[in-house]
Short mmCIF file of C-alpha atoms in Angstrom, two decimals:
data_model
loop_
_atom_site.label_atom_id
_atom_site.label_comp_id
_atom_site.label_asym_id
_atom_site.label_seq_id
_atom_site.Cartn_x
_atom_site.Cartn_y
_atom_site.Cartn_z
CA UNK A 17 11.55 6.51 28.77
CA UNK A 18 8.45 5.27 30.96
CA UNK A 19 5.88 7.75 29.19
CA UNK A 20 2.56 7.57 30.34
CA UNK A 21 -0.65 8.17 27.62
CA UNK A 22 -1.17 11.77 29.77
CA UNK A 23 2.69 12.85 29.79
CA UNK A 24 2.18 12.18 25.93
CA UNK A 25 -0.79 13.87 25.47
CA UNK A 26 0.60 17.01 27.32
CA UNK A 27 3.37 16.53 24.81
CA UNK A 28 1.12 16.48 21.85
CA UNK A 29 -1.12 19.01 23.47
CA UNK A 30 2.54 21.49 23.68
CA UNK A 31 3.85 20.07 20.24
CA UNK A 32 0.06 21.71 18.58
CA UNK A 33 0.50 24.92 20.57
CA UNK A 34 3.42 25.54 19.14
CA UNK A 35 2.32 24.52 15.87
CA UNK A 36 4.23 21.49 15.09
CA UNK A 37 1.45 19.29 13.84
CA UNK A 38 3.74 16.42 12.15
CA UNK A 39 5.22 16.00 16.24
CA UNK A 40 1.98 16.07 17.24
CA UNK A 41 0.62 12.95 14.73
CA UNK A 42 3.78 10.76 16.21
CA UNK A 43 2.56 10.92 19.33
CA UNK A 44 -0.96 10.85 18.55
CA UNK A 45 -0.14 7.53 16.98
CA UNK A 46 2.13 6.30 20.01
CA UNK A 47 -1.16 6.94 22.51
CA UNK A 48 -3.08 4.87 19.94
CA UNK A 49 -0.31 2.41 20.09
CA UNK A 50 -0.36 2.13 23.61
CA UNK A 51 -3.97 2.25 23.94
CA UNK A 52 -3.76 -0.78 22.20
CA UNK A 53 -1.78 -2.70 24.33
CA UNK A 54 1.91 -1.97 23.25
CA UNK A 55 4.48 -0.68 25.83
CA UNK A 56 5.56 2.66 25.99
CA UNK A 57 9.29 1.14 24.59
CA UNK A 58 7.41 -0.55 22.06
CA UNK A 59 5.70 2.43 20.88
CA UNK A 60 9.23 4.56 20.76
CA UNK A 61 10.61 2.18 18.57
CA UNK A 62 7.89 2.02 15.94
CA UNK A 63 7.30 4.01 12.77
CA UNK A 64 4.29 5.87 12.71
CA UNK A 65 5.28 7.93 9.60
CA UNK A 66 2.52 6.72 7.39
CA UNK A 67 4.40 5.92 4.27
CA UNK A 68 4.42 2.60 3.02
CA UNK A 69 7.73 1.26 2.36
CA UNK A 70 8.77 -0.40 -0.97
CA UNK A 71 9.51 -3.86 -1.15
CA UNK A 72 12.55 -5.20 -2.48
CA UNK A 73 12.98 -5.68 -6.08
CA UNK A 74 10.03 -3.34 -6.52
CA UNK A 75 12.04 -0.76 -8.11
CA UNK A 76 11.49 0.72 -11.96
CA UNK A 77 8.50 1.79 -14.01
CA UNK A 78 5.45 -0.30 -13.85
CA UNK A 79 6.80 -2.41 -11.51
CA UNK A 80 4.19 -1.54 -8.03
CA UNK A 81 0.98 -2.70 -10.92
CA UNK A 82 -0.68 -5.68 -10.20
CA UNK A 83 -0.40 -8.81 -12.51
CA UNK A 84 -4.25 -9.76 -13.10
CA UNK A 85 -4.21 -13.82 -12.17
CA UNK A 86 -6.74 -15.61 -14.36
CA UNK A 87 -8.90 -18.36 -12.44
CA UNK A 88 -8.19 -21.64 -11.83
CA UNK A 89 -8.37 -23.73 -14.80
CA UNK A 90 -8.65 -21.28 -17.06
CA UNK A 91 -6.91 -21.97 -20.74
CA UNK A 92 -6.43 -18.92 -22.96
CA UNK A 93 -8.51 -19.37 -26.37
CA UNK A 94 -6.46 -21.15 -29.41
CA UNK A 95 -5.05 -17.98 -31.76
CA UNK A 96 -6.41 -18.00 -34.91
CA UNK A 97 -5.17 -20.01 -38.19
CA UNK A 98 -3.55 -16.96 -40.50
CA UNK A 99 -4.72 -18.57 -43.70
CA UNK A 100 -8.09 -18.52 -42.85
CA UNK A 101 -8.50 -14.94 -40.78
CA UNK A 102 -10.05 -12.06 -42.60
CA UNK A 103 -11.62 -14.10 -45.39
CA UNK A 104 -15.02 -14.61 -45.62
CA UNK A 105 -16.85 -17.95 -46.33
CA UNK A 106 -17.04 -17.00 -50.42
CA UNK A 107 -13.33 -16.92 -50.30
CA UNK A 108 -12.92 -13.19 -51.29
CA UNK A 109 -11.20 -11.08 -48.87
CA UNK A 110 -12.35 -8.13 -47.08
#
């Protein structure tokens, strides 16, 4: 399983030809790989799919959003006092 970069691009030039484009991108990606600096066993073992795997615990609705993280130090404003909201100075409500 010694593959050179041009035994793997006459497989992904043969894997196109015969129309199988998702072969084609694997081994597109493994000549990147290896044009990178991995090894050729390296490259065999690695998964090129694309899809970004979910992490653990991720699972359920709403789950993947992000939780916006306020700065550091900031304090969330006091709530209002309920005897005094929605009145107006003259004391008659609105």
């Amino acid at each position: 399983m010694t593959d050179t970069i041009e035994d793997l691009q006459r497989q992904m030039a043969a894997a196109a030809s015969a129309l199988d484009f998702e072969e084609a991108q694997r081994i597109r990606d493994r000549i990147n790989l290896m044009r990178g600096g991995a090894s050729a066993e390296e490259t065999a073992q690695v998964d090129t799919s694309g899809l970004v795997r979910q992490r653990p615990g991720a699972m359920g609705l709403g789950t993947s959003r992000q939780r916006p993280v306020p700065p550091p130090g900031w304090k969330p404003p006091p709530k209002p006092d309920p005897m005094t909201s929605n009145r107006k100075r003259n004391g008659r409500t609105t």
